[in-house]
Short mmCIF file of C-alpha atoms in Angstrom, two decimals:
data_model
loop_
_atom_site.label_atom_id
_atom_site.label_comp_id
_atom_site.label_asym_id
_atom_site.label_seq_id
_atom_site.Cartn_x
_atom_site.Cartn_y
_atom_site.Cartn_z
CA MET A 21 38.38 19.40 -31.39
CA SER A 22 40.36 21.64 -33.74
CA GLY A 23 37.24 22.29 -35.81
CA GLU A 24 35.30 23.76 -32.88
CA LYS A 25 36.69 27.28 -33.09
CA ILE A 26 34.43 29.83 -34.77
CA THR A 27 36.65 31.51 -37.34
CA THR A 28 34.26 34.22 -38.55
CA ILE A 29 35.80 37.59 -37.81
CA GLU A 30 33.60 40.00 -35.92
CA ASN A 31 33.78 43.68 -36.88
CA VAL A 32 33.67 45.85 -33.76
CA LEU A 33 33.35 49.63 -33.40
CA VAL A 34 34.46 51.12 -30.06
CA LEU A 35 33.56 54.75 -29.34
CA GLN A 36 35.09 56.85 -26.58
CA GLY A 37 33.29 59.51 -24.58
CA GLY A 38 34.12 63.19 -24.81
CA GLY A 39 31.13 65.56 -24.86
CA SER A 40 30.94 67.56 -28.07
CA LEU A 41 34.02 65.69 -29.33
CA GLY A 42 31.58 62.91 -30.16
CA ALA A 43 30.96 64.72 -33.45
CA PHE A 44 34.37 63.39 -34.51
CA GLY A 45 33.03 59.85 -34.05
CA CYS A 46 30.06 60.77 -36.24
CA GLY A 47 32.45 61.69 -39.05
CA VAL A 48 34.40 58.47 -38.53
CA TYR A 49 31.24 56.42 -38.86
CA LYS A 50 30.29 58.24 -42.07
CA ALA A 51 33.63 57.21 -43.57
CA LEU A 52 33.26 53.61 -42.39
CA VAL A 53 29.87 53.37 -44.09
CA LYS A 54 31.24 54.83 -47.30
CA ASN A 55 34.00 52.23 -47.17
CA GLN A 56 31.26 49.56 -46.95
CA LEU A 57 32.23 48.41 -43.47
CA HIS A 58 29.47 46.78 -41.47
CA PHE A 59 29.61 46.08 -37.74
CA ASP A 60 28.52 43.12 -35.66
CA LEU A 61 29.08 44.83 -32.33
CA ILE A 62 29.19 48.49 -31.32
CA ALA A 63 30.35 49.59 -27.88
CA GLY A 64 30.57 53.01 -26.33
CA THR A 65 30.49 55.05 -23.17
CA SER A 66 29.28 58.60 -22.48
CA ILE A 67 28.78 60.45 -25.80
CA GLY A 68 30.30 57.39 -27.49
CA GLY A 69 27.46 55.37 -25.98
CA ILE A 70 24.92 57.80 -27.40
CA ASN A 71 26.50 57.53 -30.85
CA ALA A 72 26.58 53.73 -30.51
CA ALA A 73 22.90 53.57 -29.57
CA ILE A 74 21.90 55.67 -32.58
CA ILE A 75 23.94 53.45 -34.91
CA ALA A 76 22.70 50.13 -33.47
CA GLY A 77 19.08 51.21 -33.10
CA SER A 78 18.74 53.51 -36.09
CA ARG A 79 15.17 54.14 -37.21
CA ASN A 80 16.44 54.08 -40.78
CA LYS A 81 18.82 51.16 -41.15
CA ASP A 82 19.72 52.11 -44.72
CA LYS A 83 20.73 55.64 -43.72
CA THR A 84 22.23 55.18 -40.27
CA ASP A 85 25.12 57.54 -41.01
CA GLU A 86 22.68 60.25 -42.07
CA MET A 87 20.63 59.71 -38.93
CA LEU A 88 23.71 60.08 -36.74
CA GLU A 89 24.79 63.23 -38.53
CA GLY A 90 21.26 64.59 -38.24
CA PHE A 91 21.42 64.15 -34.48
CA TRP A 92 24.64 66.17 -34.27
CA ILE A 93 23.37 68.90 -36.56
CA GLU A 94 20.23 69.14 -34.42
CA LEU A 95 22.34 69.57 -31.28
CA SER A 96 24.43 72.26 -32.95
CA GLU A 97 21.35 74.14 -34.11
CA SER A 98 20.24 74.39 -30.47
CA PHE A 99 23.47 76.13 -29.53
CA ILE A 100 22.85 79.64 -28.16
CA ASN A 101 25.21 82.39 -29.26
CA ASN A 102 26.18 84.60 -26.33
CA ASP A 103 26.30 87.70 -28.52
CA LYS A 104 22.52 87.70 -28.67
CA PHE A 105 22.25 88.18 -24.93
CA TYR A 106 25.35 89.76 -23.45
CA SER A 107 27.46 92.59 -24.76
CA PHE A 108 30.41 91.45 -22.68
CA SER A 109 30.88 88.48 -24.99
CA SER A 110 32.34 90.78 -27.62
CA SER A 111 35.66 89.57 -28.89
CA ASN A 112 37.72 92.19 -27.03
CA LEU A 113 36.17 91.59 -23.61
CA MET A 114 36.04 87.84 -24.14
CA LYS A 115 39.72 87.97 -24.96
CA GLN A 116 40.33 89.64 -21.60
CA PHE A 117 38.23 86.97 -19.89
CA TYR A 118 40.13 84.24 -21.74
CA GLU A 119 43.51 85.61 -20.75
CA SER A 120 42.57 86.08 -17.10
CA PHE A 121 40.91 82.66 -16.85
CA VAL A 122 43.42 80.55 -18.72
CA TYR A 123 46.54 82.32 -17.53
CA PRO A 124 46.14 83.08 -13.83
CA LEU A 125 49.91 83.19 -13.39
CA SER A 126 52.21 85.88 -14.74
CA GLN A 127 53.99 84.01 -17.51
CA ILE A 128 54.37 87.13 -19.61
CA ASP A 129 56.76 85.83 -22.27
CA ALA A 130 54.79 82.64 -22.83
CA ILE A 131 51.51 84.56 -23.01
CA ASN A 132 52.79 87.10 -25.52
CA LYS A 133 54.22 84.40 -27.71
CA TYR A 134 51.01 82.44 -27.46
CA LEU A 135 48.76 85.34 -28.40
CA LYS A 136 50.81 86.21 -31.48
CA ILE A 137 49.33 83.22 -33.23
CA LYS A 138 46.17 84.96 -34.25
CA LYS A 139 44.18 82.03 -35.56
CA GLU A 140 44.93 79.90 -32.55
CA GLN A 141 43.88 82.71 -30.26
CA GLN A 142 40.62 83.17 -32.13
CA VAL A 143 39.86 79.46 -31.95
CA LYS A 144 40.48 79.34 -28.22
CA ILE A 145 38.45 82.46 -27.52
CA LYS A 146 35.59 80.92 -29.46
CA GLN A 147 35.89 77.76 -27.39
CA VAL A 148 35.64 79.77 -24.18
CA GLU A 149 32.56 81.52 -25.55
CA SER A 150 31.03 78.18 -26.46
CA PHE A 151 31.82 76.73 -23.05
CA TYR A 152 30.23 79.75 -21.43
CA SER A 153 27.12 79.31 -23.57
CA SER A 154 26.80 75.63 -22.62
CA ALA A 155 27.39 76.40 -18.95
CA VAL A 156 24.79 79.16 -18.76
CA PHE A 157 22.14 78.15 -21.29
CA GLY A 158 22.69 74.42 -21.75
CA ASN A 159 21.34 72.88 -24.95
CA GLU A 160 17.61 72.30 -25.09
CA LYS A 161 18.05 69.15 -27.17
CA PHE A 162 20.55 67.63 -24.72
CA PHE A 163 20.62 69.21 -21.24
CA LYS A 164 19.06 72.12 -19.38
CA PRO A 165 20.32 74.05 -16.35
CA ARG A 166 18.50 73.11 -13.18
CA TRP A 167 18.01 76.78 -12.29
CA PHE A 168 15.71 77.42 -15.25
CA PRO A 169 12.29 78.67 -14.01
CA GLU A 170 10.51 75.71 -15.64
CA TYR A 171 11.88 73.46 -12.86
CA ALA A 172 10.51 75.61 -10.04
CA PHE A 173 7.36 73.50 -9.61
CA SER A 174 8.76 70.05 -10.49
CA ASP A 175 12.05 70.09 -8.58
CA PRO A 176 11.48 69.79 -4.80
CA GLU A 177 14.97 71.17 -4.12
CA TYR A 178 14.74 74.02 -6.60
CA PHE A 179 14.94 76.66 -3.85
CA GLU A 180 17.55 74.73 -1.82
CA PRO A 181 20.69 74.74 -4.02
CA LEU A 182 22.89 73.66 -1.10
CA LYS A 183 21.28 70.23 -1.43
CA TRP A 184 21.90 69.95 -5.15
CA THR A 185 23.97 67.01 -6.38
CA TYR A 186 23.77 68.05 -10.03
CA LEU A 187 23.37 71.25 -12.05
CA TYR A 188 22.06 70.03 -15.40
CA ASP A 189 19.14 67.82 -16.34
CA HIS A 190 19.91 65.68 -19.39
CA GLN A 191 16.44 64.14 -19.69
CA PRO A 192 15.81 66.34 -22.80
CA LEU A 193 18.27 64.04 -24.58
CA ILE A 194 15.72 61.21 -24.49
CA LYS A 195 13.08 63.18 -26.36
CA THR A 196 15.68 64.09 -28.98
CA LEU A 197 16.85 60.48 -29.35
CA ASP A 198 13.29 59.26 -29.89
CA ARG A 199 13.55 60.65 -33.42
CA TYR A 200 16.65 58.57 -34.13
CA ILE A 201 16.41 55.33 -32.11
CA ASP A 202 14.00 52.42 -32.44
CA TYR A 203 14.36 50.69 -29.08
CA ASP A 204 12.77 47.50 -30.43
CA LYS A 205 16.07 46.98 -32.24
CA LEU A 206 17.99 47.10 -28.97
CA LYS A 207 16.81 43.92 -27.26
CA PRO A 208 17.58 40.19 -27.27
CA GLY A 209 16.37 38.50 -30.42
CA ALA A 210 16.87 41.52 -32.68
CA ASN A 211 19.81 39.69 -34.20
CA ASP A 212 19.73 41.39 -37.58
CA ASN A 213 20.94 44.54 -35.84
CA PRO A 214 24.41 45.16 -34.41
CA ARG A 215 24.91 44.13 -30.82
CA LEU A 216 25.09 47.18 -28.56
CA ILE A 217 27.17 47.42 -25.40
CA LEU A 218 27.02 50.49 -23.15
CA THR A 219 29.04 50.97 -19.99
CA ALA A 220 28.45 52.82 -16.73
CA VAL A 221 29.66 52.63 -13.13
CA ASN A 222 27.79 51.94 -9.90
CA VAL A 223 27.98 55.10 -7.80
CA LEU A 224 27.94 53.20 -4.49
CA ASP A 225 30.39 50.35 -5.07
CA SER A 226 32.47 51.58 -8.08
CA LYS A 227 31.76 48.39 -10.02
CA ALA A 228 31.28 48.40 -13.77
CA LEU A 229 27.75 48.21 -15.14
CA ILE A 230 27.39 46.62 -18.58
CA PHE A 231 24.22 47.08 -20.65
CA ASP A 232 24.16 44.51 -23.45
CA SER A 233 21.37 44.40 -26.05
CA PHE A 234 21.90 40.63 -26.49
CA LYS A 235 21.09 40.13 -22.79
CA GLN A 236 18.59 42.87 -21.95
CA GLN A 237 16.32 45.50 -23.43
CA ILE A 238 18.28 48.73 -23.77
CA GLU A 239 16.07 51.56 -22.57
CA PRO A 240 16.43 55.35 -22.41
CA LYS A 241 17.56 55.09 -18.78
CA HIS A 242 20.62 53.10 -19.89
CA ILE A 243 21.60 55.82 -22.35
CA LEU A 244 21.14 58.47 -19.66
CA ALA A 245 23.28 56.34 -17.32
CA THR A 246 26.18 55.90 -19.71
CA SER A 247 26.27 59.67 -20.30
CA ALA A 248 25.71 60.76 -16.66
CA TYR A 249 29.13 62.29 -16.16
CA PRO A 250 29.21 63.91 -12.69
CA LEU A 251 32.01 66.36 -13.53
CA TYR A 252 29.71 67.73 -16.24
CA ASN A 253 27.27 68.11 -13.34
CA PHE A 254 24.80 65.54 -14.65
CA PRO A 255 22.75 63.46 -12.17
CA TRP A 256 23.16 59.77 -11.44
CA ILE A 257 20.49 57.52 -12.95
CA GLU A 258 18.67 54.70 -11.15
CA VAL A 259 18.89 51.83 -13.66
CA ASP A 260 17.50 49.19 -11.30
CA LYS A 261 16.05 49.39 -7.82
CA GLY A 262 18.84 50.69 -5.62
CA VAL A 263 21.38 50.70 -8.46
CA TYR A 264 22.58 54.21 -9.27
CA ALA A 265 24.80 54.76 -12.30
CA TRP A 266 27.26 57.37 -13.49
CA ASP A 267 29.13 57.70 -16.79
CA GLY A 268 31.28 54.66 -17.63
CA GLY A 269 34.17 56.95 -18.54
CA LEU A 270 34.92 57.20 -14.82
CA LEU A 271 36.27 53.64 -14.99
CA SER A 272 37.36 53.38 -18.61
CA ASN A 273 36.71 55.70 -21.51
CA THR A 274 37.45 52.88 -23.97
CA PRO A 275 35.10 49.90 -23.42
CA LEU A 276 37.21 47.35 -25.30
CA ARG A 277 37.67 45.01 -22.35
CA GLU A 278 33.89 44.80 -22.04
CA VAL A 279 33.70 43.79 -25.71
CA LEU A 280 36.20 40.97 -25.19
CA ASP A 281 34.36 39.74 -22.11
CA ALA A 282 30.96 39.85 -23.83
CA SER A 283 32.03 38.10 -27.01
CA PRO A 284 35.07 35.95 -26.13
CA VAL A 285 34.95 33.36 -28.92
CA ARG A 286 34.86 35.13 -32.26
CA ASP A 287 38.07 36.72 -33.52
CA LYS A 288 37.81 40.45 -33.99
CA LYS A 289 38.71 43.36 -36.18
CA ILE A 290 38.51 46.48 -34.00
CA PHE A 291 37.88 50.07 -35.09
CA LEU A 292 38.66 52.29 -32.10
CA VAL A 293 37.69 55.97 -32.17
CA GLU A 294 39.92 58.04 -29.88
CA ASN A 295 38.58 61.45 -28.90
CA TYR A 296 41.49 61.93 -26.51
CA PRO A 297 44.83 61.19 -28.21
CA LYS A 298 47.43 59.25 -26.25
CA GLU A 299 50.38 61.14 -27.68
CA ALA A 300 51.34 64.82 -27.75
CA ASP A 301 53.95 66.54 -29.89
CA ALA A 302 55.38 68.71 -27.12
CA LEU A 303 55.28 69.37 -23.42
CA PRO A 304 52.66 71.84 -22.15
CA SER A 305 53.87 75.43 -22.10
CA ASN A 306 51.39 76.88 -19.56
CA LEU A 307 48.87 75.79 -16.95
CA ALA A 308 45.98 75.63 -19.40
CA GLU A 309 47.93 73.18 -21.54
CA VAL A 310 48.91 71.22 -18.42
CA TYR A 311 45.25 70.76 -17.50
CA HIS A 312 44.40 69.85 -21.06
CA ARG A 313 47.16 67.26 -21.37
CA ALA A 314 46.30 65.75 -17.98
CA ARG A 315 42.69 65.37 -19.08
CA ASP A 316 43.74 63.71 -22.35
CA ILE A 317 45.85 61.19 -20.43
CA ILE A 318 43.02 60.43 -18.00
CA PHE A 319 40.55 59.68 -20.79
CA SER A 320 42.91 58.22 -23.38
CA ASP A 321 42.82 54.57 -24.45
CA LYS A 322 44.46 52.23 -21.94
CA THR A 323 43.54 48.90 -23.50
CA GLU A 324 46.96 48.04 -24.91
CA HIS A 325 47.43 45.44 -22.17
CA ASN A 326 44.08 43.83 -22.99
CA ILE A 327 45.07 43.55 -26.64
CA LYS A 328 48.41 41.95 -25.77
CA MET A 329 46.79 39.51 -23.34
CA SER A 330 44.19 38.54 -25.92
CA ARG A 331 46.94 37.54 -28.32
CA VAL A 332 48.96 35.75 -25.62
CA ILE A 333 45.95 33.74 -24.45
CA THR A 334 45.18 32.73 -28.04
CA ARG A 335 48.71 31.41 -28.44
CA TYR A 336 48.42 29.49 -25.17
CA LEU A 337 45.12 27.94 -26.27
CA ASP A 338 46.63 26.90 -29.59
CA PHE A 339 49.53 25.34 -27.70
CA ILE A 340 47.16 23.46 -25.38
CA GLU A 341 45.19 22.22 -28.37
CA ASP A 342 48.37 20.89 -29.99
CA LEU A 343 49.23 19.03 -26.81
CA TYR A 344 45.72 17.67 -26.55
CA LEU A 345 45.82 16.33 -30.11
CA ILE A 346 49.11 14.58 -29.36
CA ILE A 347 47.55 12.93 -26.34
CA GLU A 348 44.32 12.05 -28.17
CA ASN A 349 46.22 10.45 -31.04
CA ASN A 350 48.35 8.39 -28.67
CA THR A 351 45.84 7.27 -26.06
CA ASP A 352 46.66 3.60 -26.65
CA LYS A 353 50.36 4.13 -26.09
CA LEU A 354 49.82 6.35 -23.08
CA GLN A 355 47.12 4.05 -21.67
CA LEU A 356 45.10 7.02 -20.41
CA ASP A 357 41.72 6.50 -18.80
CA GLU A 358 38.89 7.87 -20.98
CA SER A 359 37.59 9.93 -18.06
CA ILE A 360 40.92 11.79 -17.84
CA LEU A 361 40.82 12.59 -21.55
CA ARG A 362 37.20 13.73 -21.28
CA ASN A 363 38.06 16.01 -18.36
CA ILE A 364 40.90 17.59 -20.35
CA ARG A 365 38.57 18.13 -23.28
CA LEU A 366 35.90 19.80 -21.11
CA ARG A 367 38.43 22.10 -19.44
CA TYR A 368 39.84 23.15 -22.80
CA LYS A 369 36.35 23.92 -24.12
CA LYS A 370 35.66 26.14 -21.12
CA TYR A 371 38.95 28.03 -21.47
CA HIS A 372 38.32 28.49 -25.16
CA LYS A 373 34.75 29.66 -24.62
CA ASP A 374 35.84 32.20 -22.00
CA HIS A 375 38.98 33.54 -23.70
CA GLY A 376 39.20 32.24 -27.24
CA ALA A 377 38.83 35.45 -29.25
CA GLU A 378 41.88 36.95 -30.88
CA ILE A 379 42.14 40.55 -32.05
CA LYS A 380 43.22 40.10 -35.65
CA ASP A 381 43.54 43.77 -36.47
CA ILE A 382 42.93 47.11 -34.83
CA TYR A 383 42.39 50.48 -36.47
CA TYR A 384 43.16 53.43 -34.20
CA ILE A 385 41.28 56.48 -35.46
CA SER A 386 42.52 59.33 -33.29
CA ARG A 387 41.36 62.91 -33.25
CA ASP A 388 44.13 65.40 -34.04
CA GLU A 389 44.47 68.48 -31.86
CA GLU A 390 45.72 71.39 -33.88
CA TYR A 391 44.63 73.82 -31.15
CA PRO A 392 44.37 71.83 -27.92
CA HIS A 393 42.14 73.44 -25.34
CA ILE A 394 40.52 72.45 -22.06
CA PHE A 395 37.08 73.70 -23.21
CA GLU A 396 36.95 71.89 -26.55
CA ASN A 397 34.60 69.14 -25.34
CA ALA A 398 31.87 71.67 -24.47
CA ASP A 399 31.74 73.41 -27.85
CA PHE A 400 28.43 72.59 -29.57
CA SER A 401 28.54 75.56 -31.93
CA PRO A 402 27.48 74.73 -35.52
CA ASP A 403 30.82 75.53 -37.14
CA THR A 404 32.76 73.41 -34.66
CA ILE A 405 30.41 70.43 -34.91
CA LYS A 406 30.58 70.47 -38.70
CA GLU A 407 34.37 70.80 -38.63
CA SER A 408 34.60 67.88 -36.18
CA ILE A 409 32.43 65.67 -38.38
CA LYS A 410 34.58 66.52 -41.39
CA ALA A 411 37.78 65.86 -39.43
CA GLY A 412 36.50 62.46 -38.31
CA GLU A 413 35.61 61.47 -41.85
CA GLU A 414 38.98 62.56 -43.23
CA LYS A 415 40.95 60.83 -40.48
CA ALA A 416 39.05 57.56 -40.85
CA ASN A 417 39.60 57.54 -44.61
CA LYS A 418 43.31 58.08 -44.07
CA VAL A 419 43.61 55.27 -41.51
CA ILE A 420 41.72 52.85 -43.76
CA GLN A 421 43.88 53.75 -46.74
CA ASP A 422 47.06 53.38 -44.69
CA HIS A 423 46.00 49.86 -43.72
CA LYS A 424 45.33 49.00 -47.35
CA ASP A 425 48.79 50.25 -48.31
CA LYS A 426 50.58 48.02 -45.79
#
């Protein structure tokens, strides 16, 4: 029985959600490819699910990293600069908007100290401008505001906004993804491609929804579902008759548990991309930083318990196997009935099949926040997207090198 365990280590990439912060994950993947790391399973939710789908279903398997980067550059090129439309987005007036919006309370000393850091102020003002652009104009390659005139004849509730349950239509994302994803690679039997797992949540019963390319055909509706975040004002998606899905980040922004449940036998090496860091260097100094830190905690990785339990269960299974071998090698002395031994063997096989995988190693690749800001995940401006990709690549290289140096 000891020879039954599959010892091949499975490389797994887990991608968190986070809006425009997903560009960081793009940079991470570029570094992983350059370090000649190949993945058996890729899991993601929200924007992490979109990244995962592009990687697993890439139309150009030899240039998957370039395809993913191309997607992000295309999104950034559809960003609309406010300066082209409104004079009040000038830096001086936007600064006034920023100060009044972010600091509604009179914390004069903290504000003055904060604004003395010129670069930080400029970054944050730019993030507000970018958020405003996304909120008003959307991004034609990703999502469009429901109030655009083009929806007047197709949306039966267009003139009844009190009935609206969403503000932005993210169907344009599917047309964009058609240039990057070959859906024939995301179905059972396409075993030469990485396994893809996307997560969502059932709007009506709060239960997790798992879309697994080894068990079903992944379709555009599944990608829309995993990215249908209601607090971004995206609509729920009907994935099956009567089954309505929202973004999986509402339950867990790190779909590692789903990976362990889907592939419980093979031991794993995990690469986990964290868009929302678990740790902060200092306490928040104003309300804006309070909101930002609270959001990071809500969406940060909470799978530490799963990792510990995976290792504990593996030790228990090894212990059970040792006991079984003692019994099997001493059946004559113990005078055990063969049916009892067979029952023990069958129960062990089931436990091992359901929980046998051990996490051998885990690489946490976490985004640094030099200038933390509540609007950072809505900034699709070209400079920010390129900087995020670069930051992801640099951070992944550092984490990989640190592991090599251990």
